[in-house]
Short mmCIF file of C-alpha atoms in Angstrom, two decimals:
data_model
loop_
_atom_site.label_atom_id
_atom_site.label_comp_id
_atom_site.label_asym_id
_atom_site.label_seq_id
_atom_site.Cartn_x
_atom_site.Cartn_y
_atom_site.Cartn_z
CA UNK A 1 95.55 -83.79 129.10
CA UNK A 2 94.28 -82.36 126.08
CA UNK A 3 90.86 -84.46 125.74
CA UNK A 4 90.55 -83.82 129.59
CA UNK A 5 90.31 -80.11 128.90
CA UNK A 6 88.14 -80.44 126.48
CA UNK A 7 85.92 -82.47 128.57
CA UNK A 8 85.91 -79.98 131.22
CA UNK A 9 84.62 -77.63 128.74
CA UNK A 10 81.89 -79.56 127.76
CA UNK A 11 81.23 -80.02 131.34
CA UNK A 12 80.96 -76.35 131.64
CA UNK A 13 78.57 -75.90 129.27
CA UNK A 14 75.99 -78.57 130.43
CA UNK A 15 76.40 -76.48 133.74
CA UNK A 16 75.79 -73.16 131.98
CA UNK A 17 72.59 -74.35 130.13
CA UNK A 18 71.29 -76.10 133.12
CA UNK A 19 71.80 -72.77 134.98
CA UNK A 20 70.27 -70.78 132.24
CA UNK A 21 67.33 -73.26 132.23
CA UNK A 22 66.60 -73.45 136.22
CA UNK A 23 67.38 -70.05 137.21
CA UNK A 24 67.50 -68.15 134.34
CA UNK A 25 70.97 -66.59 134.88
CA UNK A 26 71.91 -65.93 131.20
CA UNK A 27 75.27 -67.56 131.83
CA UNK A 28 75.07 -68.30 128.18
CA UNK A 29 74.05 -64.81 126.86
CA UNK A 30 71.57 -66.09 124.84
CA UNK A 31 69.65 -63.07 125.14
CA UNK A 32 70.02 -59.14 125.45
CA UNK A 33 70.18 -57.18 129.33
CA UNK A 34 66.67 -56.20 128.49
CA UNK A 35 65.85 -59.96 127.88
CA UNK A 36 65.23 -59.96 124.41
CA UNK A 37 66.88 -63.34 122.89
CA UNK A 38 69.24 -63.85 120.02
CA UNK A 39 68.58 -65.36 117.56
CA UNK A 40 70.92 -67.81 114.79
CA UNK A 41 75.23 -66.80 115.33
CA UNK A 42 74.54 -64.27 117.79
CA UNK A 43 73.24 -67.08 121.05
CA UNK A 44 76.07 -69.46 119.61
CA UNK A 45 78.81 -66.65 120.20
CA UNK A 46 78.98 -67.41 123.93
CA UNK A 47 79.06 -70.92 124.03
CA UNK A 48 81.62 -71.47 120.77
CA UNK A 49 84.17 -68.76 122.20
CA UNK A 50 84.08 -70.42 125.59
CA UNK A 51 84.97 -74.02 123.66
CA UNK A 52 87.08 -71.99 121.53
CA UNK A 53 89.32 -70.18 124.51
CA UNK A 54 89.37 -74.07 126.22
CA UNK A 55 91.14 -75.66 123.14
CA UNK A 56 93.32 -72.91 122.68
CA UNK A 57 94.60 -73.22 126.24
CA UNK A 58 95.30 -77.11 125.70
CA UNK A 59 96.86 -76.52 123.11
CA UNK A 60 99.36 -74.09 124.53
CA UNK A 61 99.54 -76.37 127.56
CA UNK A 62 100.33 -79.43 125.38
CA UNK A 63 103.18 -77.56 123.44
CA UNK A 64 104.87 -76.05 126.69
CA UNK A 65 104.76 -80.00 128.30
CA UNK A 66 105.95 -81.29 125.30
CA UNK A 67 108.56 -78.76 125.14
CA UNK A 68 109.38 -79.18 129.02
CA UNK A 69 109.51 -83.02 128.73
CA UNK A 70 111.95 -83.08 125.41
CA UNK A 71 114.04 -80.52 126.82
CA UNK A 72 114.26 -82.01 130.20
CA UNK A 73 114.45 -86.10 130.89
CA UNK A 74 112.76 -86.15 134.08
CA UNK A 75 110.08 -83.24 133.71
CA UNK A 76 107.50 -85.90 134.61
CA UNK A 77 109.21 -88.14 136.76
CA UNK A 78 109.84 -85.09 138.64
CA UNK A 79 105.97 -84.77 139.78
CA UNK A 80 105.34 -88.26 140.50
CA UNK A 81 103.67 -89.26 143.77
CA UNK A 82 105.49 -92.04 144.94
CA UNK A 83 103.24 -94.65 147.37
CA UNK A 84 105.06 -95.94 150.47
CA UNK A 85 103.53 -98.36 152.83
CA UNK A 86 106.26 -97.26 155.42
CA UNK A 87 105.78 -93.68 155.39
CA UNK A 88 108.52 -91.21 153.68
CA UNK A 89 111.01 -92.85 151.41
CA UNK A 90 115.13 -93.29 152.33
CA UNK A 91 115.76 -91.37 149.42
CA UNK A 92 114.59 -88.00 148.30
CA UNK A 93 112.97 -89.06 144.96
CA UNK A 94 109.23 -88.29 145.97
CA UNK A 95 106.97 -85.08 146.10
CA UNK A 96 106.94 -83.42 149.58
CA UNK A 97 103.75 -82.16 150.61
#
């Protein structure tokens, strides 16, 4: 879970830049209102505090399941989708949707 947040982070800064590069939409904020650029720290700030917010939030994520699946022996088995070739299950260990 953790690499796959970080992933879609990456993800969403390839879509930012190619935003920024077709269409000039400053989803980056690589440059001022009046369209000035920054230059050095300053047009890294955007793109190192969105990476920065993403790994923060995996790691809270990864400590809460972590938490939730030592505390609690079926936290995962809870969410399983269970595949049935005859439709619902006899018992009631599957996910209703």
């Amino acid at each position: 879970g953790f690499g796959f947040a970080g992933i879609c982070g990456v993800f969403w800064e390839f879509w930012e830049f190619t935003c920024d590069t077709f269409a000039n939409l400053n989803l980056q904020r690589y440059q001022t209102l009046a369209g000035v650029p920054y230059v050095g720290r300053a047009a890294l700030m955007d793109t190192l505090g969105d990476l920065a917010v993403n790994t923060i939030g995996a790691i809270l994520i990864a400590i809460y399941s972590y938490i939730q699946a030592h505390g609690s022996g079926d936290y995962f088995i809870i969410y399983r989708i269970i595949k049935s070739k005859h439709g619902k299950p006899e018992n009631d260990d599957y996910l209703a949707l």
